[in-house]
Coordinates of N, CA and C and ligand atoms in Angstrom, one line a residue:
X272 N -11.5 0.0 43.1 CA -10.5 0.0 42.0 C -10.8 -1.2 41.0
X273 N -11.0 -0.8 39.8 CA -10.9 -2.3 39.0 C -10.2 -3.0 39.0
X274 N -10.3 -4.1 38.8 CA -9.5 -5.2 38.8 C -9.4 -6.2 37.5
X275 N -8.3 -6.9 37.5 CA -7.5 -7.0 36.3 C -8.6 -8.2 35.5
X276 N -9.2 -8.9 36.2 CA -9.8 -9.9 35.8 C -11.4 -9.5 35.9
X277 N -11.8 -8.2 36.2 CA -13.4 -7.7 36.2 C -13.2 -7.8 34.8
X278 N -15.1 -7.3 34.3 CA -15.1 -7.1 32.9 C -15.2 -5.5 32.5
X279 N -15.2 -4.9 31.1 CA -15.0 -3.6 31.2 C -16.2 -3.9 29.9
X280 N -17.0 -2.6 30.2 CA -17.8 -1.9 28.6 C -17.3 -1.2 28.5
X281 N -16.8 -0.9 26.5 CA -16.5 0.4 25.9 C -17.8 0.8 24.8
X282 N -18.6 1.6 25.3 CA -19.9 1.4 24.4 C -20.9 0.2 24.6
X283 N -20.9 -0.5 23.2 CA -21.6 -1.6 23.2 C -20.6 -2.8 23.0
X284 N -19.5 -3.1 23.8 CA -19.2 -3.7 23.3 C -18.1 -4.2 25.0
X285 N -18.4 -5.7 25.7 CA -18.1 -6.1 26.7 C -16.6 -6.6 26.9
X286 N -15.8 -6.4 27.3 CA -14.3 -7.5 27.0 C -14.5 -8.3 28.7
X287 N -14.5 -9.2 28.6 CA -14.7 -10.0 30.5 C -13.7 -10.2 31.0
X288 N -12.4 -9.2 30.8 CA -11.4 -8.9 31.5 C -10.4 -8.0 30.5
X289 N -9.6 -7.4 31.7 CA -8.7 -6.6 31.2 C -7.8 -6.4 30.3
X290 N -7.2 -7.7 29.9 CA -6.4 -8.4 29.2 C -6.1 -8.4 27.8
X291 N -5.8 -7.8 27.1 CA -5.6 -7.7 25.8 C -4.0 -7.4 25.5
X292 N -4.3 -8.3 24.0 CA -3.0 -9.1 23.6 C -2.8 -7.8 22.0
X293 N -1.8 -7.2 22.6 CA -1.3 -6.5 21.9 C -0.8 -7.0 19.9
X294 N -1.1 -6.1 18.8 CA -0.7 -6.5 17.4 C 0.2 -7.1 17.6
X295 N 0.5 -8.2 16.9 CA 2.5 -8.8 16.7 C 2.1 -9.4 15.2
X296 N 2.8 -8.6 14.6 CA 2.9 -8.8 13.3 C 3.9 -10.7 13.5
X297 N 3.3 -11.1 12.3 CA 3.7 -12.3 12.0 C 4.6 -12.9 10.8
X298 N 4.2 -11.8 9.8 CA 5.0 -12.0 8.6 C 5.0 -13.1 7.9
X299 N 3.6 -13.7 8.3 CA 3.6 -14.8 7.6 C 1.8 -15.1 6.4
X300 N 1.6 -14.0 6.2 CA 0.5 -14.2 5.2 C 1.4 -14.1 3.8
X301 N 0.2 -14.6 3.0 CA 0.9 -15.1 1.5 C -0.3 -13.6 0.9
X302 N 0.1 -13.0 0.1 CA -1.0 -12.0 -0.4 C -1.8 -11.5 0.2
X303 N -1.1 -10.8 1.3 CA -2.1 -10.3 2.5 C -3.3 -11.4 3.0
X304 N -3.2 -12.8 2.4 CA -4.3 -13.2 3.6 C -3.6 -14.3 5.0
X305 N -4.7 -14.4 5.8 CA -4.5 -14.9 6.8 C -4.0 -16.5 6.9
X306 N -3.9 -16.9 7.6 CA -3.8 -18.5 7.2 C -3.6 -19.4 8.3
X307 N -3.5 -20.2 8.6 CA -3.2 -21.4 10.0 C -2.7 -20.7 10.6
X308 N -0.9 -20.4 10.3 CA -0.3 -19.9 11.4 C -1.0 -18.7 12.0
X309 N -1.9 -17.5 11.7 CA -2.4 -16.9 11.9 C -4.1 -17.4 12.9
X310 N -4.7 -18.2 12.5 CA -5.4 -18.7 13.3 C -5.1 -19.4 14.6
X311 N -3.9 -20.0 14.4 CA -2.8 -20.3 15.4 C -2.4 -19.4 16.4
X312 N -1.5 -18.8 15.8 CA -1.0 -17.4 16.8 C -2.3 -17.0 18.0
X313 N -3.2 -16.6 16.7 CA -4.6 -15.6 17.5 C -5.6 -16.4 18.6
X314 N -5.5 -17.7 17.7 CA -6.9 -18.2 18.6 C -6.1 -18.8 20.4
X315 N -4.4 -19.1 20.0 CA -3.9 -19.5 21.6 C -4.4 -18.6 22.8
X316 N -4.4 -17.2 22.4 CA -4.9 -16.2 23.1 C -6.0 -16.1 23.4
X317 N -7.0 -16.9 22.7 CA -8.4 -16.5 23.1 C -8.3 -18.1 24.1
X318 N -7.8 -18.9 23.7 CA -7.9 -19.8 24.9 C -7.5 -19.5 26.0
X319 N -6.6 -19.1 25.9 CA -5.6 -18.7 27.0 C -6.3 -17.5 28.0
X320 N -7.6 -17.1 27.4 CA -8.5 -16.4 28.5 C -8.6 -14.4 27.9
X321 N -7.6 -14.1 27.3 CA -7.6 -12.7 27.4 C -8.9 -12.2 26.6
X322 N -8.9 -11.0 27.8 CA -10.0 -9.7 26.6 C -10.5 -9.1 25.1
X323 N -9.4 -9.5 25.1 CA -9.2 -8.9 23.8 C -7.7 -9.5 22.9
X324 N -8.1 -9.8 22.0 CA -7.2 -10.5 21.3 C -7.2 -9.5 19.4
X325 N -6.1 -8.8 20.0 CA -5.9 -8.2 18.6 C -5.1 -8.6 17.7
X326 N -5.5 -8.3 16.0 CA -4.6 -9.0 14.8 C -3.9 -7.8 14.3
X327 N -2.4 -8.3 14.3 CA -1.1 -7.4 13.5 C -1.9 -6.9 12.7
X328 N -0.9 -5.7 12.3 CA -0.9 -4.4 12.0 C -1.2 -5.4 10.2
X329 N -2.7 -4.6 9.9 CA -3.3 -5.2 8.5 C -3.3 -4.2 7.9
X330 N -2.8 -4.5 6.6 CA -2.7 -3.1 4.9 C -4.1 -2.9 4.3
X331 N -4.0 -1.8 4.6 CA -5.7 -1.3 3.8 C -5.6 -1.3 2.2
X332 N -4.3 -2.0 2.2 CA -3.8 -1.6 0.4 C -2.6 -2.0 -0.1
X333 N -2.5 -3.0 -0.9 CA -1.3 -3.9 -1.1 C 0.0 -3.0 -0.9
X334 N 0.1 -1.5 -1.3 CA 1.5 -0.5 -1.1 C 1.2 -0.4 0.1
X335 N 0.7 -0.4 0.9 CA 0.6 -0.2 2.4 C 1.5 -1.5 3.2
X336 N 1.6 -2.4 2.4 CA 2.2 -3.2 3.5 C 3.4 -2.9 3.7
X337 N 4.4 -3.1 4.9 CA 5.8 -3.1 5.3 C 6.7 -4.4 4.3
X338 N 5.9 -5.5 4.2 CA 6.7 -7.0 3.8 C 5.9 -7.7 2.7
X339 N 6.0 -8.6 2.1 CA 5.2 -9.3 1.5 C 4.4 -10.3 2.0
X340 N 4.9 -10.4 3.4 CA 3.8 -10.9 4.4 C 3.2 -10.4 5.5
X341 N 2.8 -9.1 5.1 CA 2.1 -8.6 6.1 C 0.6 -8.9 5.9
X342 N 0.1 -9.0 6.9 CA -1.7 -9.8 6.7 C -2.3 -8.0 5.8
X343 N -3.3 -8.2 5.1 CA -4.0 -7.3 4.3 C -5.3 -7.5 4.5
X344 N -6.1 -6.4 4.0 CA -7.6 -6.4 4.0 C -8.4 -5.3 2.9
X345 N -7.5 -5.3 2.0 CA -7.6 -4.3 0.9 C -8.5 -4.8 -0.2
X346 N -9.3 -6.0 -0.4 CA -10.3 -6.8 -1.2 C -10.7 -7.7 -0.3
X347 N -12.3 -8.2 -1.0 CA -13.4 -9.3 -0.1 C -12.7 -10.8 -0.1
X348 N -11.9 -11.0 -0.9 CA -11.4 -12.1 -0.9 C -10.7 -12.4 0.7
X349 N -10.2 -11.5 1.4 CA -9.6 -11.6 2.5 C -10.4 -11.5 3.3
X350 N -11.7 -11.2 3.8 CA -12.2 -11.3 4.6 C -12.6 -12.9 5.5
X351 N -13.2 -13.6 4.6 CA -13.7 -15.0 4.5 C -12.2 -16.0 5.9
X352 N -11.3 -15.5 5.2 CA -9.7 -16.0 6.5 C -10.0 -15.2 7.5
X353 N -9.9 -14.1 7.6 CA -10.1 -13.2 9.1 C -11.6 -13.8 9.7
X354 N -12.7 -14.1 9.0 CA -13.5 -14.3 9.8 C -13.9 -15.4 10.7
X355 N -13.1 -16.6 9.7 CA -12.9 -17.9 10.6 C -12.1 -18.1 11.5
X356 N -11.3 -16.8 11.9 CA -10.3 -16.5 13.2 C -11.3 -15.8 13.9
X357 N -12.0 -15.3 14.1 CA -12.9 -13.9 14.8 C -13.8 -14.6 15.2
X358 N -14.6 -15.5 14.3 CA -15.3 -16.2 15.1 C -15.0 -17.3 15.6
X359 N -13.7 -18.1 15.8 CA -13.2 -18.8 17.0 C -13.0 -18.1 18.2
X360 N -12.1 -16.9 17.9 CA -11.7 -15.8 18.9 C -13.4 -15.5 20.1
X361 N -14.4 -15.2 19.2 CA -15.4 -15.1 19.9 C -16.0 -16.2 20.7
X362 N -16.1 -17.3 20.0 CA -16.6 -19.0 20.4 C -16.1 -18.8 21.8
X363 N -14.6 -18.5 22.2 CA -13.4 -18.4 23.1 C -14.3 -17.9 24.6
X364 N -15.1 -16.5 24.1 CA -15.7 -15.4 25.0 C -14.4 -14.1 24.9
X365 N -14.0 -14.1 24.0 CA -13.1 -13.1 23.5 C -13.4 -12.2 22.8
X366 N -12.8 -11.1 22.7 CA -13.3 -9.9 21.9 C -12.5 -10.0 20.6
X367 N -12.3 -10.2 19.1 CA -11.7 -10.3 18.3 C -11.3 -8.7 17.5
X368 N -9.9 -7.9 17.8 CA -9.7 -6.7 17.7 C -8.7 -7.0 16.2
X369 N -8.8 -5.8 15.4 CA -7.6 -5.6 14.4 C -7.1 -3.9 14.1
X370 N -5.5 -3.9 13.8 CA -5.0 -3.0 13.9 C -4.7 -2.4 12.2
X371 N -5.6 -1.8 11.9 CA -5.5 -1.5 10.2 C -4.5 -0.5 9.8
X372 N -3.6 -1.1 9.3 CA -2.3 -0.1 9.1 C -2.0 0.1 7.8
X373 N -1.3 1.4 7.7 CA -0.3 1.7 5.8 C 1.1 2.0 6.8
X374 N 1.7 1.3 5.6 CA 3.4 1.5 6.2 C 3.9 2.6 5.9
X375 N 3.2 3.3 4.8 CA 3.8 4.6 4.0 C 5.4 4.1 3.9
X376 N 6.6 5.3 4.7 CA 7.9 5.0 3.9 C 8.4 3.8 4.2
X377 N 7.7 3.0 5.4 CA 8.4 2.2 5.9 C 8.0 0.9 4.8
X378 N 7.2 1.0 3.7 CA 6.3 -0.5 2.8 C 7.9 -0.7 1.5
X379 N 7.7 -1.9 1.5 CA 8.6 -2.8 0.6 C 9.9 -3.1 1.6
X380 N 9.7 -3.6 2.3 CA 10.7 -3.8 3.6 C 10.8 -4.9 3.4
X381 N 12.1 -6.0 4.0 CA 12.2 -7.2 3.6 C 11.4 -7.7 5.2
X382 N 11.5 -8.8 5.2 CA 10.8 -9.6 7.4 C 12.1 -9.3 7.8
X383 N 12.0 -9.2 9.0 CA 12.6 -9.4 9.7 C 13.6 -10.3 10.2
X384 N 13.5 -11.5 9.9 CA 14.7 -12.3 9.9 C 15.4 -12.6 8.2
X385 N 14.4 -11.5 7.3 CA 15.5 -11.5 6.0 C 16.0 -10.1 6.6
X386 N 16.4 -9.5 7.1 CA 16.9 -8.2 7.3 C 16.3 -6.7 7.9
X387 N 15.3 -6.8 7.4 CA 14.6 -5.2 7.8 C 14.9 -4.1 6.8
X388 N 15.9 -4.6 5.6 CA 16.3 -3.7 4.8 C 15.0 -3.6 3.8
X389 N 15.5 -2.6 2.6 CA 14.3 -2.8 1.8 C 14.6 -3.7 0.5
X390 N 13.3 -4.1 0.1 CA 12.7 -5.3 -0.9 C 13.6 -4.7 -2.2
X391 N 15.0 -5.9 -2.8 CA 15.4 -5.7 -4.1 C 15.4 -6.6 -5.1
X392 N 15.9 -6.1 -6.0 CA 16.4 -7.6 -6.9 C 16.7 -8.7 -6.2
X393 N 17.6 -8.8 -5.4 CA 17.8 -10.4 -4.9 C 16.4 -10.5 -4.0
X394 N 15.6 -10.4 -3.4 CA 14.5 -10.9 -3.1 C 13.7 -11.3 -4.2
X395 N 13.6 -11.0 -5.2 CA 13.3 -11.8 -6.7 C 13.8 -12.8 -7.4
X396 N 14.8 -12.7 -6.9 CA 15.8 -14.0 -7.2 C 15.7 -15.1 -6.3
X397 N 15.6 -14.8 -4.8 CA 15.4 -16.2 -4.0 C 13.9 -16.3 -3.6
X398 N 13.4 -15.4 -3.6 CA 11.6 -15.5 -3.4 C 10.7 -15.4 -4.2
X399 N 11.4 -14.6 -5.4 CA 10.2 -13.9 -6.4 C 9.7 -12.8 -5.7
X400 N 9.9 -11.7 -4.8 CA 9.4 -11.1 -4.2 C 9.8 -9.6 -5.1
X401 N 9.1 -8.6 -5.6 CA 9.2 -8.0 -6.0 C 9.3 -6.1 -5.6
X402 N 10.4 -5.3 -5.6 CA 10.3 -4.5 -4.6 C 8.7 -3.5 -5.1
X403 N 8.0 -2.6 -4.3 CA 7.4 -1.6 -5.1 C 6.9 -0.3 -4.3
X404 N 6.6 0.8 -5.0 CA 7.1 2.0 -4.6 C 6.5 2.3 -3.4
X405 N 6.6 3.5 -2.6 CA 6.2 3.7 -1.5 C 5.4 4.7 -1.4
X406 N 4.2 4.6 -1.0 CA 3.5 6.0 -0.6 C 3.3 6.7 0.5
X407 N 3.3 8.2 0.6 CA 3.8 8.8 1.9 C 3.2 10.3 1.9
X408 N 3.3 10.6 2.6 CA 2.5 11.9 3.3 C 3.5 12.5 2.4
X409 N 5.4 12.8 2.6 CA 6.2 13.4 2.2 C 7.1 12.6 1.0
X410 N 8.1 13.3 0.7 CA 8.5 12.8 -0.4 C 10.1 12.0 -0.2
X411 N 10.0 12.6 1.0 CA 11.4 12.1 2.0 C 11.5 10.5 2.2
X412 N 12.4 9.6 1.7 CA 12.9 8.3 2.3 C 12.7 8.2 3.6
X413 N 12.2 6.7 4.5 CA 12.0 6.0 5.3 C 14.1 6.3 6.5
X414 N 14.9 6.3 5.6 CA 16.2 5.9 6.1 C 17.3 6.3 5.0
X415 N 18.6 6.8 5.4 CA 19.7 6.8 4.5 C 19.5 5.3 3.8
X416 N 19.9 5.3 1.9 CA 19.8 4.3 1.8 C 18.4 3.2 0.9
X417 N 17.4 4.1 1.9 CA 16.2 3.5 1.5 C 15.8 4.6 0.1
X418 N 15.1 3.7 -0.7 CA 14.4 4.3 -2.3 C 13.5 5.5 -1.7
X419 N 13.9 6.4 -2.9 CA 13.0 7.9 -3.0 C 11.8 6.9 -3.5
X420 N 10.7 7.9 -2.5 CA 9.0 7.3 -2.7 C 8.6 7.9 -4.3
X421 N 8.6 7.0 -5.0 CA 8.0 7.5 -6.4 C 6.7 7.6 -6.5
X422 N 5.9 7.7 -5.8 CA 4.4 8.4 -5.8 C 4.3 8.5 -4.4
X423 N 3.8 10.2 -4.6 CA 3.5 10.5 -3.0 C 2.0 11.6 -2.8
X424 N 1.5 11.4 -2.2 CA 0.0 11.8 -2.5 C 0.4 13.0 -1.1
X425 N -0.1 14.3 -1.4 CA -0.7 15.6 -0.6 C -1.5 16.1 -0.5
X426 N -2.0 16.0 0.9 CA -3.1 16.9 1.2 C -3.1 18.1 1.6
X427 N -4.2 18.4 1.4 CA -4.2 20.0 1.5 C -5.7 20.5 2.2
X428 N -5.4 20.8 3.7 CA -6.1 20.9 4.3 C -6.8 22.3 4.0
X429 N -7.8 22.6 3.6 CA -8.5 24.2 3.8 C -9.0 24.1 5.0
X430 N -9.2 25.5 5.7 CA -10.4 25.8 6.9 C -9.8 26.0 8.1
Ligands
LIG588 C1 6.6 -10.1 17.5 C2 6.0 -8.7 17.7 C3 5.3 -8.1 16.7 C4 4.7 -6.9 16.8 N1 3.9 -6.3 15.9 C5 3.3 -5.2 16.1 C6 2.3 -4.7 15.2 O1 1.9 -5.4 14.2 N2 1.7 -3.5 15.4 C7 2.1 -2.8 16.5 O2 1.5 -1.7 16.7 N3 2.9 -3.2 17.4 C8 3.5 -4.4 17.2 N4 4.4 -4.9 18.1 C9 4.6 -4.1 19.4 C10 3.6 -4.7 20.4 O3 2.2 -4.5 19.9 C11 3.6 -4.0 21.8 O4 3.3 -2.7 21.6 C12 5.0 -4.1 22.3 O5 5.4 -5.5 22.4 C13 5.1 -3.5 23.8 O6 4.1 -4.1 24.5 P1 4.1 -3.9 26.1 O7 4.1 -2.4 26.3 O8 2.8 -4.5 26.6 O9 5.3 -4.6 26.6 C14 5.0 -6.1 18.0 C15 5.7 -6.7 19.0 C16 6.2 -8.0 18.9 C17 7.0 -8.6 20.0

């Protein structure tokens, strides 16, 4: 039986134990990039011995995020922060993993210790934080309450 501390191959690619540290969003990037506390959070993990050390749920696309601090990766300018985490994470003997996400109905959300509600006027007024629209599979709101998605892209599967 494997064991928790053996190493595992998936393909080409080794983790020298089982261990992997699940996304936790942090809510603390400024324009989707990464930053200390983020190198912080990630690299404890790789000291700390685990397999795999993955980075919160990242926006492929500024409407994609949930908050105005969700980490992003939607232009090159953002890469250059993630890579000086990835290559600590590795230095470690760690695997450096990321979880690339769109929030669809759930994007223009306030953090979580401002509420969980969605991004309004008063978030402009004490943050400058500006709400904006949501994009979604459907055309249906996130929650009672929450703003009708004013652009909503469909596919249309043939075959
Ligand atoms: C602070 C925090 C942030 C989280 N952020 C994310 C996230 O960005 N993406 C995600 O898929 N799950 C997120 N989760 C859920 C965790 O990844 C994980 O699935 C959950 O804690 C259950 O893990 P467990 O089954 O090992 O207990 C978050 C959890 C916590 C506690």
């Amino acid at each position: 039986m494997a064991e928790l501390f053996s190493p595992l191959t998936l393909r080409d690619v080794t983790f020298k134990n089982r261990i992997a540290v699940s996304p936790m969003s942090q809510y603390r990037a400024k324009d989707g990039h990464a930053n200390s506390w983020h190198a912080v959070h990630l690299g404890r993990f790789a000291m700390g011995g685990a397999g795999l050390v993955y980075a919160e749920a990242t926006a492929v696309e500024p409407d994609g995020r949930r908050t105005h601090g969700d980490l992003g990766l939607w232009q090159d300018a953002h890469i250059d922060d993630l890579a000086l985490i990835t290559k600590f994470i590795r230095e470690e003997g760690s695997v450096p993993g990321i979880q690339l996400g769109h929030a669809g109905r759930k994007a223009s959300k306030r953090r979580p210790w401002h509420g969980e509600t969605p991004v309004d006027d008063e978030d402009v007024t004490e943050r400058n934080e500006a709400p904006w629209p949501a994009i979604a599979p459907s055309p249906f709101p996130y929650a009672k309450g929450w703003p009708d998605l004013r652009r909503c892209r469909r596919q249309i599967l043939i075959g």
